[in-house]
Amino acid sequence: MKLSRYFLPTLKETPSDAQIASHRLMLRAGLIRQSAAGIYTWLPLGLRVLKNIETIVREEQGKAGAVELLMPTLQSADLWRESGRYDDYGAEMLRIKDRGDRDLLYGPTNEELITDIFRGSVKSYKDLPLNLYHIQWKFRDEIRPRFGVMRGREFLMKDAYSFDLDREGARRAYNKMFAAYLRTFDRMGLKAIPMAADTGPIGGDMSHEFLILAETGESEVFCHRTLLDLPAPPDGLDYDSDLSAIVDERTALYAATDEMHDQSAFEAQVAEADRISARGIEVGHIFFFGTKYSEAMGATVQGPEGKLIPVEMGSYGIGVSRLAGALIEANHDKDGIIWPASVAPFDVGLVNLKPGDAATSAKCDDLYEQLKTAGIEVLCDDTDERAGAKFSRMDLIGLPHQLIVGPRGLEKNTVELKDRRTGERQELSPEAAINFLTSQKERA
Ligand code: ATP
Ligand code: MG
């Protein structure tokens, strides 16, 4: 992509109403633009990040056996009356009337709708287990939308729903998602801490929140220090015993009691030196709630003996749009964002220091084509702004590598390669730079 042909409306001034780094940086780097309280446009650069996050989420859901569909944002109120949540959900639900005076709502979550889809099509235990998910916008009329996309009113969520014949099957589905979540966040370079949690308005028996450590997080995290050192589970775990070992091992590292989110119990059992007690951002939340919705809404299957059995269900959310903010909270410095390679909007920023100089521009075009051919996503700053302005914009938008091309270097047949995270610069030949970037891309 050539910057002169792109739409990257960065801001010079720090927006005064943005309280945390990720919100400020998302506005300044031209990733999002607010359109109403808690409602955002995703500008081209931000959209690329959002799509990269989605891709990782989608791949890991697929590997865990979940099947993608797409449910609408608008839902009929009648379904929610069946579960009893139309009245219970409260003011966070955006209620809408159509021209025929029928009650609709903008979905804050999809347990009712997926249960309706399930009961309409699945009749036999032979079709289980089943896990269906979608990545769709949700609306919750939060009292205090803030921190940009971290607590928006309209936000993008991945939500999966599992259906099983018995509790054992449902627990296995839950454990599979637990492991898939650890892998998903790990691929984004994030250390997610699973904490046993309250089930809230979703309801149910068992639940874990996945939290990223950050001072600006809205949740409290306490866990054993060793939890931070555990690697993500390997790909392809499928045995019940392996899956439950993963969940047990991580869950055991808050404290040994059932009251894992009870801070005083935690402090009695974990030596002070081993305690992590910090703030975190909730990026995912999984629930096992059994037959809460299947009983209320008549989602039954015929069991092996012919009896009708209400299915055991779980639901599994990931805050896709919140993750864009959380990633920045975890990866920035005074100059701007530092994207982890797996979610970066482009792999490389190619900086043309002198677009007026024919030889420099020819070299840039050549490098640009070579990078594209190698499958490397490149944003070329071909504008005629000052070098200083180009450098600070590249630092602000945080692409992992910067390839800087100017007439002085080219006289010696060199270009400069800068690593955004370490700030390290190396001078090398254009060929060596391409080779280096290609090898980095292959490793990722
Ligand atoms: P929170 O406790 O932060 O309000 P929640 O428990 O209400 O979240 P869930 O119903 O568990 O949220 O939704 C699943 C995921 O969706 C959350 O883990 C979070 O990452 C994301 N999410 C929830 N509410 C918002 C929001 N207002 N803006 C952005 N993301 C959100
Ligand atoms: Mg939650």
Coordinates of C-alpha atoms and ligand atoms in Angstrom, one line a residue:
M1 CA 0.0 0.0 0.0
K2 CA 1.3 3.5 -0.9
L3 CA 0.6 6.0 1.8
S4 CA -0.2 8.7 -0.7
R5 CA -3.1 6.6 -1.9
Y6 CA -4.2 5.4 1.5
F7 CA -6.5 6.8 4.2
L8 CA -4.5 7.3 7.4
P9 CA -5.9 10.3 9.3
T10 CA -3.4 10.5 12.2
L11 CA -3.8 13.2 14.8
K12 CA -1.0 15.6 15.9
E13 CA -2.6 16.5 19.2
T14 CA -3.3 14.1 22.0
P15 CA -7.1 13.9 22.4
S16 CA -7.9 15.4 25.7
D17 CA -10.8 13.1 26.6
A18 CA -8.8 9.8 26.2
Q19 CA -7.6 8.7 29.6
I20 CA -5.6 5.6 28.8
A21 CA -2.7 5.0 26.4
S22 CA -4.5 2.6 24.1
H23 CA -7.4 4.9 23.6
R24 CA -5.1 7.9 22.9
L25 CA -2.9 5.9 20.5
M26 CA -5.9 4.4 18.6
L27 CA -7.2 7.9 18.0
R28 CA -3.8 9.4 17.2
A29 CA -2.6 6.6 14.9
G30 CA -5.8 6.8 12.9
L31 CA -7.2 3.4 13.8
I32 CA -10.6 4.4 15.0
R33 CA -12.9 7.5 15.0
Q34 CA -15.7 7.9 17.5
S35 CA -19.1 8.4 16.0
A36 CA -21.2 8.4 19.2
A37 CA -20.5 7.5 22.8
G38 CA -19.0 4.0 22.8
I39 CA -19.6 3.6 19.1
Y40 CA -16.7 3.7 16.6
T41 CA -15.8 3.6 13.0
W42 CA -12.8 1.3 12.3
L43 CA -10.6 3.3 9.9
P44 CA -8.5 1.3 7.4
L45 CA -5.5 0.7 9.6
G46 CA -7.6 -0.3 12.6
L47 CA -9.7 -2.6 10.5
R48 CA -6.6 -4.5 9.3
V49 CA -5.7 -5.1 13.0
L50 CA -9.3 -6.2 13.8
K51 CA -9.3 -8.6 10.9
N52 CA -5.9 -10.1 12.0
I53 CA -7.3 -10.7 15.5
E54 CA -10.4 -12.3 14.0
T55 CA -8.2 -14.6 11.8
I56 CA -6.3 -15.9 14.8
V57 CA -9.5 -16.4 16.8
R58 CA -11.2 -18.1 13.8
E59 CA -8.3 -20.5 13.2
E60 CA -8.1 -21.6 16.8
Q61 CA -11.9 -22.0 17.1
G62 CA -11.7 -24.2 14.0
K63 CA -8.9 -26.3 15.4
A64 CA -11.0 -26.8 18.5
G65 CA -13.8 -28.2 16.3
A66 CA -16.2 -25.2 16.5
V67 CA -18.1 -24.4 13.3
E68 CA -18.7 -20.8 12.1
L69 CA -22.0 -19.4 11.2
L70 CA -23.3 -15.8 11.3
M71 CA -26.4 -14.7 13.3
P72 CA -27.9 -11.3 12.8
T73 CA -27.4 -8.3 15.1
L74 CA -31.2 -7.8 15.5
Q75 CA -33.2 -10.4 17.4
S76 CA -36.8 -11.0 18.2
A77 CA -37.8 -10.1 21.8
D78 CA -40.1 -13.1 21.9
L79 CA -37.1 -15.5 22.1
W80 CA -35.8 -13.6 25.1
R81 CA -39.3 -13.7 26.7
E82 CA -39.0 -17.5 26.5
S83 CA -35.8 -17.6 28.6
G84 CA -37.1 -14.9 30.9
R85 CA -34.2 -12.6 30.1
Y86 CA -36.1 -9.9 28.2
D87 CA -37.2 -8.4 31.5
D88 CA -34.1 -9.5 33.5
Y89 CA -31.4 -8.1 31.3
G90 CA -32.2 -4.5 32.2
A91 CA -31.1 -1.2 30.7
E92 CA -28.0 -2.5 29.0
M93 CA -30.3 -4.0 26.3
L94 CA -31.1 -1.8 23.4
R95 CA -34.8 -2.4 22.6
I96 CA -36.2 -1.5 19.2
K97 CA -39.7 -1.5 17.7
D98 CA -40.3 -2.2 14.0
R99 CA -43.0 -0.5 11.9
G100 CA -45.4 -3.3 12.8
D101 CA -44.9 -2.4 16.5
R102 CA -43.1 -5.7 17.1
D103 CA -40.3 -5.7 19.8
L104 CA -36.8 -6.3 18.6
L105 CA -33.5 -5.9 20.3
Y106 CA -29.9 -5.4 19.3
G107 CA -28.2 -8.6 20.6
P108 CA -26.0 -8.2 23.6
T109 CA -25.2 -11.9 23.4
N110 CA -26.8 -14.9 21.6
E111 CA -27.7 -17.8 23.9
E112 CA -31.4 -17.5 23.0
L113 CA -31.0 -17.2 19.3
I114 CA -28.5 -20.1 19.0
T115 CA -30.8 -22.3 21.2
D116 CA -33.6 -21.5 18.8
I117 CA -31.5 -22.5 15.8
F118 CA -30.4 -25.7 17.6
R119 CA -33.9 -26.8 18.6
G120 CA -35.1 -26.2 15.0
S121 CA -32.6 -28.5 13.4
V122 CA -31.0 -31.0 15.8
K123 CA -33.2 -33.8 17.1
S124 CA -30.8 -36.7 17.9
Y125 CA -28.0 -37.3 20.3
K126 CA -26.1 -38.7 17.3
D127 CA -25.6 -35.1 16.1
L128 CA -23.7 -34.2 19.3
P129 CA -21.3 -32.8 20.3
L130 CA -21.8 -29.6 18.4
N131 CA -20.1 -26.2 18.9
L132 CA -21.3 -23.3 16.8
Y133 CA -19.8 -19.8 16.8
H134 CA -19.9 -16.5 15.1
I135 CA -18.0 -13.2 15.1
Q136 CA -20.6 -10.5 15.2
W137 CA -21.2 -7.0 16.6
K138 CA -23.0 -6.8 19.9
F139 CA -24.6 -3.8 21.6
R140 CA -24.7 -3.2 25.3
D141 CA -25.9 0.2 26.5
E142 CA -23.1 0.5 29.1
I143 CA -23.7 3.1 31.7
R144 CA -20.1 4.4 31.3
P145 CA -18.6 3.6 27.9
R146 CA -15.0 4.5 28.2
F147 CA -11.4 3.7 27.3
G148 CA -12.3 3.7 23.6
V149 CA -13.0 0.2 22.2
M150 CA -12.2 -1.4 25.6
R151 CA -15.6 -0.6 26.9
G152 CA -17.7 0.3 24.0
R153 CA -21.4 0.1 23.5
E154 CA -21.2 -1.5 20.1
F155 CA -18.3 -4.0 20.1
L156 CA -17.2 -7.1 18.2
M157 CA -17.3 -10.4 20.0
K158 CA -16.6 -14.0 19.1
D159 CA -19.2 -16.1 20.8
A160 CA -19.3 -19.9 20.6
Y161 CA -22.0 -22.2 22.0
S162 CA -21.5 -25.9 22.8
F163 CA -24.2 -28.5 22.9
D164 CA -23.7 -31.9 24.6
L165 CA -25.8 -34.9 25.7
D166 CA -24.3 -35.1 29.2
R167 CA -22.3 -33.1 31.7
E168 CA -19.2 -35.1 31.0
G169 CA -19.4 -34.1 27.3
A170 CA -20.1 -30.5 28.2
R171 CA -17.1 -30.4 30.5
R172 CA -14.9 -31.7 27.7
A173 CA -16.3 -29.0 25.4
Y174 CA -15.5 -26.4 28.1
N175 CA -12.0 -27.7 28.6
K176 CA -11.3 -27.6 24.8
M177 CA -12.3 -24.0 24.7
F178 CA -10.2 -23.2 27.7
A179 CA -7.1 -24.6 26.0
A180 CA -8.0 -22.9 22.7
Y181 CA -8.3 -19.6 24.5
L182 CA -4.8 -19.9 26.0
R183 CA -3.5 -20.7 22.5
T184 CA -5.4 -17.8 20.9
F185 CA -4.0 -15.2 23.2
D186 CA -0.5 -16.7 23.1
R187 CA -0.5 -16.3 19.3
M188 CA -1.1 -12.6 19.9
G189 CA 1.8 -12.5 22.2
L190 CA -0.4 -12.0 25.2
K191 CA -0.2 -13.9 28.5
A192 CA -3.8 -14.5 29.5
I193 CA -4.5 -15.5 33.0
P194 CA -7.6 -17.7 33.5
M195 CA -9.5 -16.8 36.7
A196 CA -12.5 -18.6 38.0
A197 CA -15.4 -16.2 37.9
D198 CA -18.9 -15.3 38.7
T199 CA -21.4 -16.3 36.0
G200 CA -23.4 -13.0 36.1
P201 CA -26.5 -12.6 33.9
I202 CA -25.5 -15.4 31.6
G203 CA -26.0 -17.7 34.6
G204 CA -24.6 -21.2 35.3
D205 CA -22.3 -23.5 37.1
M206 CA -18.7 -22.9 36.1
S207 CA -16.9 -20.0 34.5
H208 CA -13.5 -18.6 33.8
E209 CA -12.4 -15.1 32.8
F210 CA -9.2 -14.6 30.8
L211 CA -7.3 -11.6 31.8
I212 CA -4.3 -9.7 30.4
L213 CA -2.2 -7.9 33.0
A214 CA -2.3 -4.1 32.6
E215 CA -2.4 -1.3 35.1
T216 CA -5.4 0.2 33.4
G217 CA -7.4 -3.0 33.6
E218 CA -10.8 -2.8 35.2
S219 CA -10.6 -6.3 36.8
E220 CA -8.6 -7.6 39.7
V221 CA -6.2 -10.5 39.1
F222 CA -4.6 -12.7 41.7
C223 CA -2.7 -15.8 40.9
H224 CA 0.4 -17.8 41.6
R225 CA 3.5 -16.3 40.0
T226 CA 4.3 -19.6 38.2
L227 CA 1.1 -19.2 36.1
L228 CA 2.8 -16.5 34.2
D229 CA 5.7 -18.8 33.2
L230 CA 3.5 -21.7 31.9
P231 CA 3.6 -22.0 28.1
A232 CA 0.4 -22.2 26.1
P233 CA -0.9 -25.8 25.7
P234 CA 0.3 -27.5 22.5
D235 CA -1.8 -27.7 19.3
G236 CA -4.2 -30.6 18.8
L237 CA -4.9 -31.7 22.4
D238 CA -7.8 -34.0 22.3
Y239 CA -7.7 -36.5 25.1
D240 CA -10.1 -35.7 28.0
S241 CA -7.3 -36.3 30.5
D242 CA -4.9 -33.9 28.8
L243 CA -7.5 -31.2 28.5
S244 CA -8.6 -31.5 32.1
A245 CA -5.0 -31.5 33.2
I246 CA -4.5 -28.2 31.6
V247 CA -7.6 -26.7 33.3
D248 CA -6.7 -28.2 36.6
E249 CA -3.1 -27.1 36.5
R250 CA -3.9 -23.5 35.7
T251 CA -6.9 -23.3 38.0
A252 CA -4.9 -24.7 40.9
L253 CA -2.6 -21.7 40.7
Y254 CA -4.9 -19.1 42.2
A255 CA -5.3 -20.9 45.6
A256 CA -6.4 -24.4 46.6
T257 CA -9.9 -23.6 47.6
D258 CA -13.1 -23.3 45.7
E259 CA -13.3 -19.6 46.5
M260 CA -10.6 -18.8 43.9
H261 CA -11.8 -15.3 43.4
D262 CA -11.8 -14.6 47.2
Q263 CA -8.8 -12.5 47.9
S264 CA -8.5 -13.4 51.6
A265 CA -8.5 -17.1 50.9
F266 CA -5.9 -16.6 48.3
E267 CA -3.7 -14.6 50.6
A268 CA -4.0 -17.3 53.3
Q269 CA -2.6 -20.0 51.0
V270 CA -0.1 -18.5 48.7
A271 CA 3.2 -17.2 50.1
E272 CA 3.5 -13.4 49.5
A273 CA 6.6 -13.9 47.4
D274 CA 4.6 -16.1 45.0
R275 CA 1.6 -13.8 44.7
I276 CA 0.7 -11.8 41.7
S277 CA -1.9 -9.3 42.7
A278 CA -2.6 -6.9 39.9
R279 CA -5.0 -5.3 37.5
G280 CA -6.2 -7.0 34.4
I281 CA -8.3 -6.5 31.2
E282 CA -10.9 -9.2 30.6
V283 CA -10.4 -10.4 27.0
G284 CA -12.4 -13.6 27.2
H285 CA -15.0 -15.3 29.3
I286 CA -16.3 -18.9 29.2
F287 CA -19.3 -20.4 30.9
F288 CA -20.8 -23.8 31.5
F289 CA -24.5 -23.4 32.4
G290 CA -26.0 -26.8 31.8
T291 CA -29.6 -26.9 30.9
K292 CA -30.6 -23.3 31.8
Y293 CA -31.6 -22.3 28.3
S294 CA -32.3 -25.8 26.8
E295 CA -35.0 -26.5 29.5
A296 CA -36.6 -23.0 29.3
M297 CA -36.7 -23.2 25.5
G298 CA -37.3 -26.8 24.9
A299 CA -34.0 -27.7 23.2
T300 CA -34.0 -31.5 23.6
V301 CA -32.6 -34.4 21.7
Q302 CA -33.6 -38.0 21.5
G303 CA -31.2 -39.9 23.7
P304 CA -29.8 -43.5 23.0
E305 CA -32.9 -44.9 24.8
G306 CA -35.4 -42.8 23.0
K307 CA -36.1 -40.4 25.8
L308 CA -36.0 -36.6 25.2
I309 CA -33.1 -35.0 27.0
P310 CA -32.4 -31.3 27.4
V311 CA -28.9 -30.5 26.1
E312 CA -26.0 -29.4 28.3
M313 CA -24.7 -26.0 27.1
G314 CA -21.8 -23.7 27.5
S315 CA -21.0 -20.3 25.9
Y316 CA -17.6 -18.8 25.2
G317 CA -16.9 -15.2 24.4
I318 CA -13.8 -13.3 23.2
G319 CA -13.8 -9.5 23.1
V320 CA -12.3 -9.1 19.5
S321 CA -12.5 -5.3 19.4
R322 CA -11.5 -5.0 23.0
L323 CA -8.4 -7.0 22.2
A324 CA -7.2 -4.3 19.8
G325 CA -7.1 -1.9 22.8
A326 CA -5.7 -4.5 25.2
L327 CA -2.9 -5.4 22.7
I328 CA -1.8 -1.7 22.7
E329 CA -2.0 -1.4 26.5
A330 CA 0.5 -4.3 26.6
N331 CA 2.6 -3.1 23.7
H332 CA 3.5 0.6 23.5
D333 CA 6.2 3.1 24.4
K334 CA 6.4 6.9 24.5
D335 CA 6.5 7.1 20.7
G336 CA 3.5 5.0 19.9
I337 CA 2.2 1.5 19.3
I338 CA 4.5 -1.6 19.0
W339 CA 2.4 -4.3 17.2
P340 CA 3.2 -7.9 17.8
A341 CA 4.0 -9.4 14.3
S342 CA 0.9 -11.6 14.3
V343 CA -1.6 -8.8 14.5
A344 CA 0.3 -5.9 12.9
P345 CA -1.6 -4.0 10.2
F346 CA 1.4 -4.2 7.9
D347 CA 4.7 -6.1 8.4
V348 CA 7.0 -3.3 7.2
G349 CA 6.9 0.4 6.8
L350 CA 9.0 1.4 3.8
V351 CA 10.2 5.0 4.2
N352 CA 11.2 6.9 1.1
L353 CA 13.4 9.8 2.5
K354 CA 13.5 11.7 -0.8
P355 CA 10.5 11.0 -3.1
G356 CA 11.8 13.9 -5.4
D357 CA 14.9 11.9 -6.2
A358 CA 14.4 9.6 -9.1
A359 CA 17.0 6.9 -8.0
T360 CA 15.6 6.8 -4.5
S361 CA 12.0 6.4 -5.7
A362 CA 13.0 3.7 -8.2
K363 CA 14.8 1.8 -5.5
C364 CA 11.7 2.1 -3.2
D365 CA 9.4 0.9 -6.0
D366 CA 11.7 -2.0 -6.6
L367 CA 11.8 -3.0 -2.9
Y368 CA 8.1 -2.5 -2.6
E369 CA 7.4 -5.0 -5.4
Q370 CA 10.0 -7.5 -4.0
L371 CA 8.4 -7.3 -0.6
K372 CA 4.9 -7.9 -2.0
T373 CA 6.1 -10.8 -4.1
A374 CA 7.6 -12.3 -0.9
G375 CA 4.1 -12.1 0.7
I376 CA 5.2 -9.3 3.0
E377 CA 2.6 -6.7 3.7
V378 CA 4.2 -3.3 3.2
L379 CA 3.1 0.3 3.7
C380 CA 5.3 2.7 1.7
D381 CA 5.5 6.3 2.9
D382 CA 5.9 7.9 -0.5
T383 CA 4.5 11.3 0.7
D384 CA 6.7 14.4 0.4
E385 CA 6.6 15.3 4.1
R386 CA 9.8 15.9 6.1
A387 CA 11.8 12.9 7.2
G388 CA 11.2 13.7 10.9
A389 CA 7.4 13.6 10.4
K390 CA 7.7 10.3 8.5
F391 CA 9.8 8.7 11.3
S392 CA 7.4 9.8 14.0
R393 CA 4.4 8.6 12.1
M394 CA 6.0 5.2 11.5
D395 CA 6.8 4.9 15.2
L396 CA 3.3 6.0 16.1
I397 CA 1.6 3.4 14.0
G398 CA 4.0 0.7 15.3
L399 CA 4.7 -1.6 12.4
P400 CA 7.3 -4.2 13.5
H401 CA 9.9 -3.1 10.9
Q402 CA 10.9 0.1 9.2
L403 CA 12.9 0.0 6.0
I404 CA 14.4 3.4 5.4
V405 CA 15.7 4.3 1.9
G406 CA 17.6 7.6 1.1
P407 CA 20.0 8.9 -1.5
R408 CA 23.0 8.9 0.9
G409 CA 22.7 5.3 1.8
L410 CA 22.1 4.3 -1.8
E411 CA 25.4 5.8 -2.8
K412 CA 27.0 3.0 -0.7
N413 CA 24.3 0.5 -1.8
T414 CA 22.8 0.4 1.7
V415 CA 19.4 0.9 3.3
E416 CA 18.5 1.1 7.0
L417 CA 16.4 -1.4 8.8
K418 CA 14.9 -0.5 12.1
D419 CA 13.2 -2.8 14.6
R420 CA 10.3 -0.9 16.2
R421 CA 10.4 -2.8 19.5
T422 CA 14.1 -2.6 20.3
G423 CA 14.8 0.5 18.3
E424 CA 17.9 -1.2 16.9
R425 CA 19.0 0.0 13.5
Q426 CA 21.2 -1.9 11.0
E427 CA 22.6 -0.7 7.8
L428 CA 22.7 -3.4 5.1
S429 CA 22.3 -3.9 1.4
P430 CA 18.8 -3.9 -0.1
E431 CA 19.1 -7.6 -0.9
A432 CA 20.1 -8.5 2.7
A433 CA 17.2 -6.4 4.0
I434 CA 14.7 -8.3 1.8
N435 CA 16.3 -11.6 2.9
F436 CA 16.0 -10.7 6.6
L437 CA 12.4 -9.6 6.3
T438 CA 11.5 -12.7 4.3
S439 CA 13.0 -14.9 7.0
Q440 CA 11.2 -13.0 9.7
K441 CA 7.9 -13.6 7.9
E442 CA 8.6 -17.3 7.4
R443 CA 9.3 -17.7 11.1
A444 CA 6.0 -16.0 12.1
Ligands
ATP1 P1 -17.2 -6.9 31.5 O1 -17.1 -7.6 32.8 O2 -15.9 -6.3 31.0 O3 -18.3 -5.9 31.5 P2 -18.8 -9.0 30.6 O4 -18.4 -10.0 31.6 O5 -20.0 -8.3 30.7 O6 -17.5 -8.0 30.4 P3 -19.1 -11.1 28.7 O7 -20.6 -11.2 28.6 O8 -18.3 -12.1 29.4 O9 -18.7 -9.7 29.2 O10 -18.6 -10.9 27.1 C1 -17.5 -11.6 26.6 C2 -16.3 -10.7 26.2 O11 -16.8 -9.6 25.5 C3 -15.7 -10.1 27.5 O12 -14.7 -11.0 28.0 C4 -15.0 -8.9 26.9 O13 -13.8 -9.2 26.4 C5 -16.0 -8.5 25.8 N1 -16.8 -7.3 26.2 C6 -17.8 -7.3 27.0 N2 -18.4 -6.1 27.2 C7 -17.7 -5.3 26.3 C8 -17.7 -3.9 26.0 N3 -18.7 -3.1 26.6 N4 -16.8 -3.4 25.1 C9 -15.9 -4.2 24.5 N5 -15.8 -5.5 24.8 C10 -16.7 -6.1 25.7
MG2 MG -17.4 -11.5 31.6

